[in-house]
Backbone as CSV, one residue per row, in Angstrom:
resi,resn,N_x,N_y,N_z,CA_x,CA_y,CA_z,C_x,C_y,C_z
1,MET,19.893,4.766,-5.882,18.885,4.323,-4.933,19.494,3.379,-3.909
2,ASN,19.418,3.763,-2.656,19.985,2.946,-1.590,18.907,2.162,-0.837
3,TYR,17.647,2.502,-1.053,16.560,1.899,-0.296,16.394,0.423,-0.630
4,ARG,16.219,-0.396,0.404,15.884,-1.802,0.243,14.740,-2.111,1.212
5,HIS,13.619,-2.514,0.650,12.433,-2.696,1.478,12.543,-3.906,2.391
6,ILE,13.456,-4.805,2.118,13.620,-5.988,2.949,13.845,-5.617,4.418
7,TYR,14.448,-4.457,4.665,14.683,-4.021,6.042,13.368,-3.676,6.760
8,HIS,12.334,-3.353,5.988,11.077,-2.863,6.564,9.876,-3.750,6.256
9,ALA,10.081,-4.782,5.457,8.963,-5.625,5.024,8.216,-6.216,6.214
10,GLY,6.899,-6.129,6.169,6.074,-6.691,7.230,5.931,-5.813,8.449
11,ASN,6.440,-4.577,8.395,6.266,-3.695,9.549,4.827,-3.169,9.597
12,PHE,4.509,-2.372,10.597,3.127,-1.933,10.782,2.614,-1.135,9.585
13,ALA,3.516,-0.382,8.937,3.108,0.409,7.777,2.724,-0.495,6.608
14,ASP,3.504,-1.559,6.399,3.160,-2.541,5.372,1.805,-3.176,5.665
15,CYS,1.576,-3.513,6.917,0.317,-4.173,7.274,-0.880,-3.307,6.893
16,LEU,-0.858,-2.041,7.279,-1.982,-1.167,6.966,-2.152,-1.013,5.459
17,LYS,-1.058,-0.729,4.775,-1.103,-0.537,3.323,-1.637,-1.770,2.612
18,HIS,-1.174,-2.927,3.000,-1.536,-4.147,2.297,-2.940,-4.633,2.639
19,ILE,-3.396,-4.373,3.844,-4.785,-4.694,4.188,-5.732,-3.856,3.327
20,ILE,-5.442,-2.568,3.219,-6.280,-1.691,2.394,-6.227,-2.117,0.931
21,LEU,-5.046,-2.498,0.459,-4.903,-2.992,-0.911,-5.830,-4.174,-1.169
22,THR,-5.822,-5.143,-0.266,-6.657,-6.332,-0.479,-8.142,-5.999,-0.399
23,ARG,-8.510,-5.036,0.422,-9.926,-4.653,0.505,-10.400,-4.005,-0.789
24,ILE,-9.562,-3.186,-1.391,-9.941,-2.542,-2.647,-10.034,-3.575,-3.766
25,LEU,-9.086,-4.501,-3.808,-9.128,-5.548,-4.829,-10.378,-6.415,-4.672
26,ALA,-10.721,-6.733,-3.438,-11.928,-7.537,-3.200,-13.171,-6.801,-3.680
27,TYR,-13.203,-5.503,-3.457,-14.340,-4.706,-3.912,-14.430,-4.697,-5.439
28,LEU,-13.299,-4.485,-6.109,-13.293,-4.436,-7.572,-13.783,-5.733,-8.188
29,GLN,-13.564,-6.825,-7.490,-13.915,-8.128,-8.042,-15.362,-8.528,-7.766
30,LYS,-16.133,-7.628,-7.174,-17.554,-7.911,-6.984,-18.320,-7.838,-8.301
31,LYS,-17.723,-7.157,-9.286,-18.316,-7.116,-10.626,-17.528,-8.041,-11.540
32,ASP,-18.211,-8.586,-12.536,-17.569,-9.535,-13.445,-16.566,-8.874,-14.378
33,LYS,-16.714,-7.586,-14.628,-15.847,-6.898,-15.582,-14.392,-6.923,-15.117
34,ALA,-13.482,-7.012,-16.084,-12.049,-7.070,-15.789,-11.570,-5.774,-15.145
35,CYS,-10.516,-5.898,-14.339,-9.905,-4.716,-13.745,-8.394,-4.752,-13.948
36,PHE,-7.780,-3.593,-13.821,-6.346,-3.407,-14.027,-5.734,-2.846,-12.752
37,VAL,-4.522,-3.318,-12.413,-3.805,-2.824,-11.243,-2.418,-2.369,-11.675
38,LEU,-2.071,-1.136,-11.324,-0.731,-0.600,-11.568,-0.050,-0.374,-10.233
39,ASP,1.115,-0.998,-10.052,1.939,-0.835,-8.848,3.201,-0.099,-9.287
40,THR,3.327,1.172,-8.892,4.378,2.025,-9.456,5.756,1.841,-8.827
41,HIS,5.816,1.311,-7.631,7.098,1.106,-6.935,7.044,-0.289,-6.298
42,ALA,7.200,-1.309,-7.143,6.770,-2.661,-6.777,7.706,-3.416,-5.836
43,GLY,9.016,-3.142,-5.869,9.934,-3.926,-5.046,10.175,-5.302,-5.648
44,ILE,10.484,-6.271,-4.797,10.838,-7.603,-5.303,9.700,-8.616,-5.179
45,GLY,8.612,-8.220,-4.562,7.417,-9.059,-4.560,7.242,-9.990,-3.386
46,GLU,8.328,-10.439,-2.795,8.267,-11.410,-1.698,9.542,-11.266,-0.869
47,TYR,9.429,-11.384,0.445,10.558,-11.084,1.327,10.805,-12.218,2.319
48,ASP,12.059,-12.588,2.443,12.490,-13.666,3.325,12.741,-13.097,4.719
49,MET,11.915,-13.460,5.669,12.026,-12.918,7.017,13.211,-13.474,7.800
50,SER,13.840,-14.529,7.259,15.029,-15.069,7.916,16.308,-14.433,7.390
51,SER,16.180,-13.531,6.419,17.354,-12.896,5.820,18.064,-12.011,6.833
52,GLU,19.318,-11.751,6.573,20.115,-10.908,7.464,19.511,-9.517,7.589
53,GLU,18.988,-8.992,6.472,18.433,-7.639,6.490,17.178,-7.554,7.357
54,ALA,16.266,-8.514,7.174,15.030,-8.512,7.959,15.303,-8.736,9.438
55,GLN,16.261,-9.610,9.719,16.607,-9.891,11.107,17.316,-8.719,11.770
56,LYS,18.051,-7.947,10.969,18.815,-6.815,11.508,17.906,-5.773,12.132
57,THR,16.810,-5.426,11.448,15.902,-4.414,11.985,14.799,-5.030,12.841
58,GLY,14.352,-6.215,12.453,13.279,-6.880,13.190,11.953,-6.139,13.168
59,GLU,11.774,-5.249,12.193,10.552,-4.440,12.165,9.299,-5.293,12.012
60,TRP,9.431,-6.411,11.331,8.264,-7.268,11.124,7.754,-7.867,12.431
61,GLN,8.647,-7.956,13.418,8.227,-8.494,14.712,7.206,-7.592,15.395
62,GLU,7.315,-6.277,15.117,6.372,-5.312,15.689,5.216,-5.032,14.735
63,GLY,5.212,-5.733,13.598,4.161,-5.546,12.609,3.347,-6.806,12.420
64,ILE,3.631,-7.535,11.347,2.838,-8.710,11.022,2.898,-9.775,12.115
65,ALA,4.030,-9.898,12.808,4.108,-10.891,13.885,3.133,-10.550,15.008
66,ARG,2.995,-9.272,15.325,2.029,-8.856,16.344,0.594,-9.147,15.897
67,LEU,0.315,-8.834,14.648,-1.049,-9.027,14.153,-1.412,-10.506,14.133
68,ARG,-0.508,-11.339,13.637,-0.791,-12.775,13.579,-0.822,-13.403,14.974
69,GLY,-0.086,-12.815,15.894,0.026,-13.405,17.220,-0.987,-12.908,18.227
70,THR,-1.798,-11.922,17.847,-2.744,-11.382,18.813,-3.837,-12.399,19.151
71,ASP,-4.260,-12.371,20.395,-5.339,-13.273,20.817,-6.665,-12.523,20.948
72,LYS,-6.696,-11.297,20.380,-7.915,-10.503,20.442,-9.012,-11.144,19.584
73,ARG,-10.235,-11.011,20.038,-11.390,-11.425,19.244,-11.883,-10.192,18.499
74,PHE,-11.780,-10.228,17.197,-12.134,-9.066,16.394,-13.637,-9.021,16.116
75,PRO,-14.187,-7.808,16.017,-15.569,-7.684,15.530,-15.668,-8.258,14.120
76,PRO,-16.850,-8.717,13.720,-17.007,-9.358,12.409,-16.490,-8.524,11.235
77,LEU,-16.743,-7.221,11.230,-16.301,-6.387,10.114,-14.782,-6.317,10.050
78,VAL,-14.113,-6.259,11.205,-12.648,-6.235,11.230,-12.094,-7.563,10.721
79,SER,-12.675,-8.655,11.151,-12.237,-9.976,10.674,-12.368,-10.082,9.164
80,GLU,-13.457,-9.535,8.625,-13.655,-9.553,7.173,-12.569,-8.733,6.475
81,CYS,-12.225,-7.583,7.048,-11.193,-6.725,6.455,-9.828,-7.410,6.418
82,LEU,-9.554,-8.237,7.386,-8.264,-8.912,7.493,-8.210,-10.228,6.733
83,SER,-9.356,-10.731,6.289,-9.445,-12.123,5.838,-8.546,-12.432,4.648
84,ASP,-8.617,-11.672,3.562,-7.810,-11.982,2.377,-6.321,-11.810,2.662
85,TYR,-5.988,-10.747,3.356,-4.589,-10.462,3.687,-3.973,-11.596,4.496
86,LEU,-4.629,-11.985,5.575,-4.078,-13.040,6.430,-4.129,-14.406,5.754
87,ARG,-5.135,-14.631,4.926,-5.218,-15.905,4.201,-4.016,-16.080,3.276
88,ILE,-3.661,-15.050,2.538,-2.519,-15.136,1.622,-1.221,-15.360,2.386
89,ILE,-1.064,-14.679,3.500,0.133,-14.869,4.317,0.194,-16.288,4.867
90,ASP,-0.932,-16.806,5.329,-0.971,-18.179,5.852,-0.645,-19.199,4.752
91,GLU,-1.123,-18.942,3.548,-0.843,-19.858,2.434,0.634,-19.842,2.058
92,LEU,1.290,-18.707,2.228,2.732,-18.616,1.963,3.556,-19.255,3.078
93,ASN,2.948,-19.390,4.248,3.644,-19.917,5.420,2.830,-21.052,6.042
94,PRO,2.705,-22.173,5.334,1.794,-23.250,5.767,2.163,-23.896,7.095
95,ASP,3.428,-23.791,7.505,3.806,-24.409,8.783,3.566,-23.483,9.970
96,GLY,3.047,-22.275,9.684,2.719,-21.345,10.756,3.812,-20.364,11.092
97,GLU,5.056,-20.687,10.758,6.158,-19.761,11.005,6.125,-18.633,9.978
98,MET,6.649,-17.462,10.371,6.659,-16.322,9.467,7.947,-16.342,8.657
99,ALA,7.951,-17.125,7.582,9.146,-17.267,6.746,9.161,-16.280,5.592
100,LEU,7.990,-16.070,4.974,7.896,-15.194,3.805,6.825,-14.139,4.034
101,TYR,7.151,-12.905,3.647,6.147,-11.841,3.693,5.860,-11.384,2.267
102,PRO,4.582,-11.320,1.883,4.249,-10.916,0.513,4.274,-9.406,0.344
103,GLY,5.045,-8.923,-0.626,4.941,-7.530,-1.012,3.672,-7.322,-1.813
104,SER,3.417,-6.094,-2.205,2.185,-5.802,-2.933,2.051,-6.603,-4.226
105,PRO,3.128,-6.848,-5.015,2.937,-7.664,-6.219,2.421,-9.073,-5.933
106,ARG,2.929,-9.705,-4.885,2.462,-11.048,-4.554,1.000,-11.020,-4.105
107,LEU,0.634,-10.043,-3.303,-0.754,-9.936,-2.865,-1.683,-9.720,-4.056
108,ILE,-1.274,-8.840,-4.958,-2.077,-8.573,-6.146,-2.198,-9.831,-7.004
109,GLU,-1.061,-10.480,-7.234,-1.050,-11.692,-8.059,-1.983,-12.751,-7.495
110,GLN,-1.992,-12.909,-6.185,-2.809,-13.929,-5.546,-4.308,-13.633,-5.639
111,MET,-4.646,-12.355,-5.864,-6.054,-11.976,-5.905,-6.580,-11.736,-7.322
112,LEU,-5.704,-11.773,-8.322,-6.169,-11.565,-9.696,-7.074,-12.704,-10.153
113,ARG,-8.130,-12.358,-10.852,-8.972,-13.344,-11.526,-8.427,-13.543,-12.947
114,PRO,-8.858,-14.559,-13.645,-8.353,-14.790,-15.000,-8.565,-13.609,-15.954
115,VAL,-9.594,-12.792,-15.716,-9.874,-11.667,-16.619,-9.074,-10.417,-16.273
116,ASP,-8.416,-10.403,-15.125,-7.732,-9.204,-14.639,-6.294,-9.119,-15.144
117,ARG,-5.714,-7.932,-14.987,-4.362,-7.694,-15.476,-3.640,-6.758,-14.514
118,ALA,-2.293,-6.906,-14.400,-1.503,-6.046,-13.524,-0.172,-5.698,-14.174
119,THR,0.293,-4.486,-13.896,1.617,-4.049,-14.327,2.400,-3.619,-13.100
120,PHE,3.598,-4.177,-12.941,4.464,-3.865,-11.807,5.690,-3.110,-12.314
121,ILE,5.915,-1.939,-11.766,7.036,-1.091,-12.161,8.078,-1.070,-11.048
122,GLU,9.323,-1.304,-11.387,10.422,-1.230,-10.420,11.631,-0.591,-11.094
123,LYS,12.147,0.459,-10.490,13.234,1.231,-11.100,14.597,0.583,-10.925
124,HIS,14.816,-0.072,-9.789,16.127,-0.654,-9.506,16.327,-1.900,-10.367
125,PRO,17.367,-1.965,-11.200,17.540,-3.091,-12.134,17.563,-4.457,-11.463
126,GLN,18.315,-4.594,-10.372,18.415,-5.888,-9.694,17.070,-6.294,-9.100
127,ASP,16.361,-5.336,-8.520,15.057,-5.648,-7.933,14.037,-5.988,-9.011
128,ALA,14.102,-5.291,-10.149,13.190,-5.606,-11.252,13.426,-7.017,-11.766
129,GLU,14.690,-7.423,-11.831,15.015,-8.789,-12.270,14.504,-9.819,-11.273
130,THR,14.707,-9.527,-9.980,14.216,-10.434,-8.937,12.698,-10.553,-8.988
131,LEU,12.027,-9.429,-9.186,10.565,-9.435,-9.253,10.078,-10.263,-10.438
132,THR,10.748,-10.143,-11.564,10.385,-10.921,-12.749,10.467,-12.418,-12.461
133,ILE,11.531,-12.817,-11.780,11.702,-14.230,-11.425,10.627,-14.661,-10.421
134,THR,10.365,-13.804,-9.445,9.375,-14.118,-8.415,7.984,-14.320,-9.005
135,MET,7.622,-13.489,-9.949,6.292,-13.577,-10.565,6.174,-14.748,-11.533
136,GLY,7.299,-15.185,-12.111,7.273,-16.331,-13.017,6.520,-16.031,-14.299
137,ARG,6.119,-17.074,-14.991,5.396,-16.921,-16.254,3.903,-16.736,-15.964
138,ASN,3.430,-15.562,-16.244,2.018,-15.255,-16.010,1.610,-14.175,-17.005
139,ARG,0.754,-14.539,-17.933,0.367,-13.615,-18.994,-0.442,-12.438,-18.487
140,GLN,-0.980,-12.569,-17.310,-1.763,-11.465,-16.740,-0.884,-10.367,-16.155
141,ILE,0.387,-10.692,-15.929,1.274,-9.784,-15.207,2.414,-9.326,-16.099
142,HIS,2.668,-8.029,-16.078,3.789,-7.454,-16.807,4.698,-6.747,-15.814
143,VAL,5.960,-7.152,-15.770,6.959,-6.505,-14.919,7.869,-5.669,-15.816
144,ARG,8.094,-4.412,-15.421,8.921,-3.538,-16.250,9.887,-2.730,-15.386
145,GLU,11.155,-2.704,-15.798,12.129,-1.838,-15.155,11.920,-0.431,-15.702
146,ASP,11.450,0.447,-14.843,11.086,1.787,-15.301,10.906,2.697,-14.092
147,ASP,10.694,3.959,-14.358,10.426,4.961,-13.329,8.931,4.965,-13.038
148,GLY,8.570,4.719,-11.805,7.158,4.663,-11.444,6.423,5.963,-11.693
149,TRP,7.118,7.080,-11.554,6.474,8.370,-11.801,6.098,8.503,-13.271
150,VAL,6.950,7.994,-14.151,6.656,8.018,-15.587,5.468,7.113,-15.906
151,ALA,5.384,5.975,-15.211,4.311,5.006,-15.462,2.932,5.593,-15.179
152,LEU,2.846,6.557,-14.285,1.557,7.177,-13.993,0.990,7.915,-15.199
153,ARG,1.862,8.253,-16.129,1.396,8.832,-17.386,1.343,7.775,-18.491
154,ALA,2.403,6.979,-18.592,2.546,6.061,-19.726,1.556,4.905,-19.694
155,ASP,1.158,4.450,-18.505,0.318,3.249,-18.390,-1.151,3.563,-18.152
156,LEU,-1.496,4.836,-18.169,-2.882,5.227,-17.929,-3.414,6.028,-19.112
157,PRO,-4.693,5.878,-19.451,-5.675,4.985,-18.826,-5.534,3.556,-19.343
158,PRO,-5.926,2.577,-18.556,-5.881,1.187,-19.025,-7.074,0.873,-19.913
159,LYS,-6.934,-0.150,-20.717,-8.037,-0.531,-21.608,-9.247,-1.027,-20.827
160,GLU,-9.020,-1.574,-19.619,-10.123,-2.115,-18.824,-11.048,-1.021,-18.274
161,ARG,-10.489,0.172,-18.057,-11.253,1.307,-17.528,-11.694,1.130,-16.081
162,ARG,-11.450,-0.005,-15.494,-11.724,-0.242,-14.075,-10.430,-0.687,-13.418
163,GLY,-10.205,-0.254,-12.158,-9.017,-0.740,-11.475,-8.449,0.257,-10.498
164,MET,-7.188,0.023,-10.145,-6.556,0.846,-9.116,-5.079,1.041,-9.394
165,VAL,-4.533,2.060,-8.748,-3.108,2.371,-8.816,-2.581,2.461,-7.393
166,LEU,-1.511,1.726,-7.104,-0.825,1.813,-5.814,0.472,2.571,-6.014
167,VAL,0.631,3.664,-5.275,1.841,4.488,-5.348,2.529,4.404,-3.991
168,ASP,3.706,3.793,-3.976,4.382,3.447,-2.725,5.877,3.743,-2.857
169,PRO,6.260,5.025,-2.971,7.669,5.370,-3.197,8.515,5.171,-1.946
170,PRO,9.835,5.115,-2.110,10.715,4.884,-0.956,10.927,6.101,-0.065
171,PHE,10.511,7.277,-0.521,10.693,8.506,0.247,12.155,8.709,0.638
172,GLU,13.006,8.637,-0.375,14.433,8.912,-0.172,14.747,10.396,-0.310
173,GLU,13.911,11.117,-1.055,14.153,12.531,-1.316,13.283,13.399,-0.405
174,PRO,13.769,14.566,0.013,13.007,15.406,0.946,11.697,15.944,0.370
175,ASP,11.590,16.029,-0.955,10.372,16.571,-1.564,9.455,15.467,-2.091
176,GLU,9.613,14.248,-1.611,8.891,13.106,-2.162,7.375,13.223,-1.978
177,TYR,6.926,13.831,-0.877,5.491,13.981,-0.645,4.864,14.842,-1.739
178,ILE,5.490,15.964,-2.026,4.978,16.869,-3.048,5.096,16.230,-4.425
179,ARG,6.195,15.542,-4.663,6.395,14.862,-5.941,5.307,13.819,-6.163
180,MET,4.942,13.109,-5.103,3.908,12.087,-5.217,2.571,12.707,-5.613
181,VAL,2.216,13.800,-4.969,0.948,14.458,-5.289,0.964,14.974,-6.723
182,ASP,2.069,15.575,-7.127,2.178,16.111,-8.477,2.053,15.006,-9.526
183,ALA,2.735,13.871,-9.292,2.671,12.748,-10.236,1.272,12.146,-10.264
184,PHE,0.641,12.046,-9.097,-0.733,11.536,-9.057,-1.659,12.391,-9.900
185,LEU,-1.559,13.719,-9.775,-2.452,14.608,-10.501,-2.284,14.450,-12.009
186,LYS,-1.065,14.191,-12.452,-0.835,13.964,-13.883,-1.511,12.670,-14.329
187,GLY,-1.425,11.627,-13.488,-2.093,10.378,-13.808,-3.603,10.521,-13.749
188,TYR,-4.091,11.263,-12.758,-5.532,11.447,-12.579,-6.157,12.150,-13.775
189,ARG,-5.426,13.073,-14.351,-5.954,13.779,-15.530,-6.158,12.823,-16.705
190,ARG,-5.407,11.742,-16.720,-5.543,10.749,-17.781,-6.603,9.704,-17.453
191,TRP,-6.810,9.456,-16.166,-7.749,8.403,-15.746,-8.396,8.834,-14.433
192,SER,-9.459,9.574,-14.539,-10.076,10.169,-13.352,-11.010,9.219,-12.614
193,THR,-11.333,8.067,-13.214,-12.265,7.134,-12.573,-11.565,5.989,-11.831
194,GLY,-10.251,5.919,-11.918,-9.523,4.870,-11.222,-9.456,5.115,-9.723
195,ILE,-9.187,4.068,-8.976,-8.946,4.174,-7.536,-7.436,4.336,-7.329
196,TYR,-7.041,5.342,-6.574,-5.621,5.603,-6.315,-5.341,5.489,-4.824
197,CYS,-4.267,4.771,-4.483,-3.785,4.685,-3.102,-2.391,5.279,-3.050
198,LEU,-2.246,6.382,-2.346,-0.955,7.044,-2.204,-0.474,6.825,-0.776
199,TRP,0.524,5.957,-0.633,1.040,5.635,0.704,2.108,6.640,1.123
200,TYR,2.167,6.923,2.436,3.220,7.816,2.936,3.612,7.455,4.374
201,PRO,4.885,7.699,4.710,5.319,7.542,6.101,5.035,8.832,6.872
202,ILE,4.871,8.708,8.164,4.710,9.893,9.009,5.916,9.979,9.937
203,LYS,6.748,10.934,9.663,7.870,11.269,10.542,7.620,12.660,11.108
204,ALA,7.714,13.672,10.220,7.342,15.028,10.599,5.938,15.320,10.081
205,ARG,5.113,15.927,10.902,3.723,16.192,10.552,3.588,17.190,9.404
206,ARG,4.507,18.127,9.326,4.372,19.224,8.360,4.392,18.721,6.925
207,ASP,5.284,17.789,6.602,5.387,17.281,5.234,4.076,16.650,4.778
208,VAL,3.476,15.867,5.658,2.225,15.195,5.332,1.103,16.211,5.161
209,ASP,1.035,17.181,6.060,-0.031,18.179,5.989,0.097,19.052,4.742
210,ASP,1.328,19.335,4.317,1.520,20.096,3.078,0.979,19.320,1.877
211,ALA,1.246,18.010,1.849,0.737,17.174,0.762,-0.791,17.122,0.800
212,ALA,-1.357,17.003,1.984,-2.813,16.977,2.124,-3.425,18.292,1.647
213,GLN,-2.773,19.397,1.942,-3.272,20.698,1.506,-3.248,20.818,-0.012
214,MET,-2.183,20.307,-0.626,-2.107,20.305,-2.085,-3.266,19.531,-2.692
215,LEU,-3.565,18.378,-2.132,-4.674,17.570,-2.629,-6.012,18.280,-2.418
216,ALA,-6.166,18.900,-1.254,-7.420,19.586,-0.947,-7.682,20.736,-1.909
217,GLU,-6.613,21.359,-2.371,-6.740,22.520,-3.254,-6.644,22.154,-4.725
218,SER,-6.547,20.861,-5.034,-6.315,20.431,-6.408,-7.561,20.443,-7.283
219,GLY,-8.718,20.488,-6.650,-9.960,20.401,-7.404,-10.462,18.979,-7.559
220,VAL,-9.695,18.006,-7.088,-10.113,16.600,-7.130,-10.994,16.328,-5.914
221,ASP,-12.113,15.659,-6.128,-12.960,15.316,-4.995,-12.855,13.822,-4.681
222,ASN,-13.534,13.414,-3.625,-13.575,12.011,-3.213,-12.187,11.510,-2.775
223,ILE,-11.577,12.237,-1.822,-10.250,11.882,-1.298,-10.367,11.575,0.192
224,LEU,-10.041,10.353,0.553,-10.089,9.893,1.938,-8.671,9.796,2.486
225,ARG,-8.501,10.216,3.722,-7.196,10.152,4.390,-7.304,9.201,5.584
226,ALA,-6.447,8.180,5.586,-6.451,7.181,6.664,-5.066,7.109,7.278
227,GLU,-4.970,7.312,8.592,-3.665,7.344,9.261,-3.670,6.520,10.543
228,MET,-2.469,6.069,10.892,-2.266,5.346,12.141,-0.948,5.817,12.747
229,ILE,-0.987,6.256,13.991,0.196,6.736,14.717,0.527,5.744,15.820
230,ILE,1.793,5.277,15.857,2.182,4.324,16.901,3.243,4.883,17.852
231,HIS,3.824,6.034,17.487,4.792,6.710,18.359,4.405,8.179,18.513
232,LYS,4.731,8.762,19.643,4.536,10.195,19.809,5.325,10.947,18.745
233,LEU,4.753,12.029,18.267,5.398,12.807,17.206,6.402,13.789,17.807
234,ASP,7.366,13.252,18.564,8.340,14.105,19.250,9.713,14.097,18.582
235,THR,9.857,13.323,17.499,11.094,13.324,16.724,10.776,12.899,15.299
236,ALA,11.487,13.508,14.347,11.296,13.154,12.937,12.336,12.137,12.471
237,LYS,13.083,11.558,13.407,14.150,10.624,13.047,13.683,9.175,12.987
238,ARG,12.426,8.924,13.331,11.914,7.556,13.270,10.565,7.556,12.549
239,LEU,10.108,6.372,12.205,8.792,6.211,11.588,7.752,6.201,12.700
240,ASN,7.039,7.304,12.845,6.070,7.449,13.929,4.676,6.955,13.560
241,GLY,4.420,6.887,12.277,3.103,6.464,11.832,3.099,6.281,10.334
242,THR,1.930,6.020,9.825,1.795,5.783,8.385,0.389,6.161,7.956
243,GLY,0.234,6.416,6.667,-1.086,6.778,6.170,-1.211,6.584,4.681
244,LEU,-2.426,6.734,4.202,-2.706,6.664,2.776,-3.731,7.726,2.408
245,PHE,-3.494,8.379,1.293,-4.521,9.166,0.640,-5.191,8.229,-0.367
246,ILE,-6.492,8.062,-0.270,-7.215,7.145,-1.150,-8.212,7.960,-1.967
247,ILE,-7.992,7.989,-3.260,-8.839,8.766,-4.162,-9.827,7.827,-4.844
248,ASN,-11.086,8.216,-4.860,-12.173,7.364,-5.381,-12.265,6.039,-4.629
249,PRO,-12.255,6.068,-3.297,-12.319,4.797,-2.557,-13.642,4.092,-2.791
250,PRO,-13.653,2.766,-2.705,-14.931,2.047,-2.737,-15.874,2.597,-1.671
251,TYR,-17.152,2.608,-1.953,-18.103,3.217,-1.019,-18.135,2.494,0.323
252,THR,-17.678,1.234,0.334,-17.660,0.446,1.565,-16.433,0.729,2.440
253,LEU,-15.410,1.349,1.864,-14.116,1.407,2.550,-14.132,2.319,3.774
254,HIS,-14.860,3.413,3.732,-14.875,4.327,4.873,-15.336,3.616,6.136
255,ASP,-16.438,2.902,6.058,-16.957,2.207,7.247,-16.023,1.080,7.679
256,GLU,-15.390,0.413,6.709,-14.435,-0.642,7.053,-13.258,-0.058,7.824
257,LEU,-12.719,1.047,7.345,-11.571,1.656,8.015,-11.955,2.274,9.356
258,LYS,-13.168,2.743,9.460,-13.639,3.281,10.743,-13.591,2.213,11.828
259,ALA,-13.908,0.978,11.447,-13.854,-0.142,12.388,-12.433,-0.662,12.565
260,LEU,-11.661,-0.678,11.468,-10.352,-1.330,11.467,-9.237,-0.503,12.098
261,LEU,-9.180,0.782,11.780,-8.031,1.595,12.194,-7.795,1.623,13.707
262,PRO,-8.821,1.830,14.541,-8.560,1.819,15.988,-8.026,0.480,16.499
263,VAL,-8.495,-0.614,15.892,-8.032,-1.948,16.301,-6.558,-2.111,15.969
264,LEU,-6.151,-1.714,14.768,-4.746,-1.817,14.374,-3.865,-0.889,15.206
265,ALA,-4.346,0.319,15.491,-3.567,1.254,16.312,-3.319,0.676,17.701
266,ASP,-4.303,-0.038,18.221,-4.163,-0.667,19.533,-3.155,-1.815,19.485
267,ILE,-3.161,-2.589,18.402,-2.240,-3.721,18.271,-0.805,-3.249,18.074
268,PHE,-0.613,-2.271,17.199,0.737,-1.844,16.823,1.281,-0.722,17.692
269,GLY,0.412,-0.002,18.390,0.833,1.183,19.129,1.902,0.895,20.172
270,GLN,2.817,1.837,20.308,3.897,1.712,21.292,3.857,2.890,22.266
271,THR,4.326,4.054,21.851,4.203,5.224,22.735,2.979,6.060,22.385
272,ALA,2.253,5.657,21.351,0.985,6.301,20.981,0.093,5.242,20.339
273,HIS,-1.210,5.454,20.467,-2.195,4.529,19.882,-3.319,5.388,19.290
274,ARG,-3.087,5.886,18.079,-4.039,6.849,17.538,-4.267,6.616,16.052
275,SER,-5.482,6.831,15.615,-5.797,6.723,14.192,-6.682,7.887,13.778
276,THR,-6.630,8.193,12.496,-7.415,9.293,11.936,-8.039,8.842,10.628
277,LEU,-9.294,9.188,10.441,-9.980,8.909,9.186,-10.807,10.141,8.850
278,GLU,-10.503,10.766,7.714,-11.211,11.992,7.367,-11.254,12.177,5.855
279,TRP,-12.253,12.928,5.427,-12.366,13.301,4.021,-11.579,14.587,3.796
280,ILE,-10.524,14.527,3.007,-9.825,15.748,2.601,-10.689,16.512,1.607
281,ALA,-11.298,15.772,0.708,-12.267,16.322,-0.245,-13.397,15.314,-0.339
282,PRO,-14.558,15.639,0.147,-15.661,14.658,0.179,-16.171,14.341,-1.212
283,PRO,-16.805,13.182,-1.362,-17.405,12.848,-2.664,-18.578,13.774,-2.957
284,LYS,-18.781,14.025,-4.219,-19.923,14.879,-4.606,-21.185,14.041,-4.748
């Protein structure tokens, strides 16, 4: 594995993924019952924006820096969607400078209630060790060096019966889109009531559409597709956009994303400013 997320931490794709993550967690916590969160490709949990790697690409400057620096007045629903995400980032950076960016484990950890539980899976040994140190001693959190695809079978269903799964692979292999759908379906057969977020990059349109077709034909219902395009789709050599397949989304999420996605596309857009929200398989 050659992928290191530090080069991309805080970019526009992270922003969309992590905002949606916090919205789902906020929804789950509206009920008193405990919930479980599985993060299958967790990374190191927290990223230093002053590091050589982050500075080399500067992707965060076109992502979280743009979002935090915008002077736009957001509609109330958009502000609500951003509230937990931006609050956690501000708490990590009390002097206002963008020193640390929270990966999904840090965001999850910050939103867990005492009754909740999370498992973070990281395959890379060094990153798993770093994540363990970053999370510290917390009985609610279990960090394991393992294959995230295996965890979709081994860690499901959880005893809590309520919760979500975040699937965020590095997409190093050409068949990763299909592999993600296949692994999700195996996990879904074990826990069909969980909320699943399957993140993907958009470089070439065909790979994404093939994965969407697989999901549409899988027999699983209640699948929402949310996308944001910031570059024209005229080359597959760059990250042109990002999206998530969300299975069993909270009933509030569709309207939230309907308001949020165009605003984010406008903030992050460069040679394109476009968003898509559609039901691949509508709820029954």
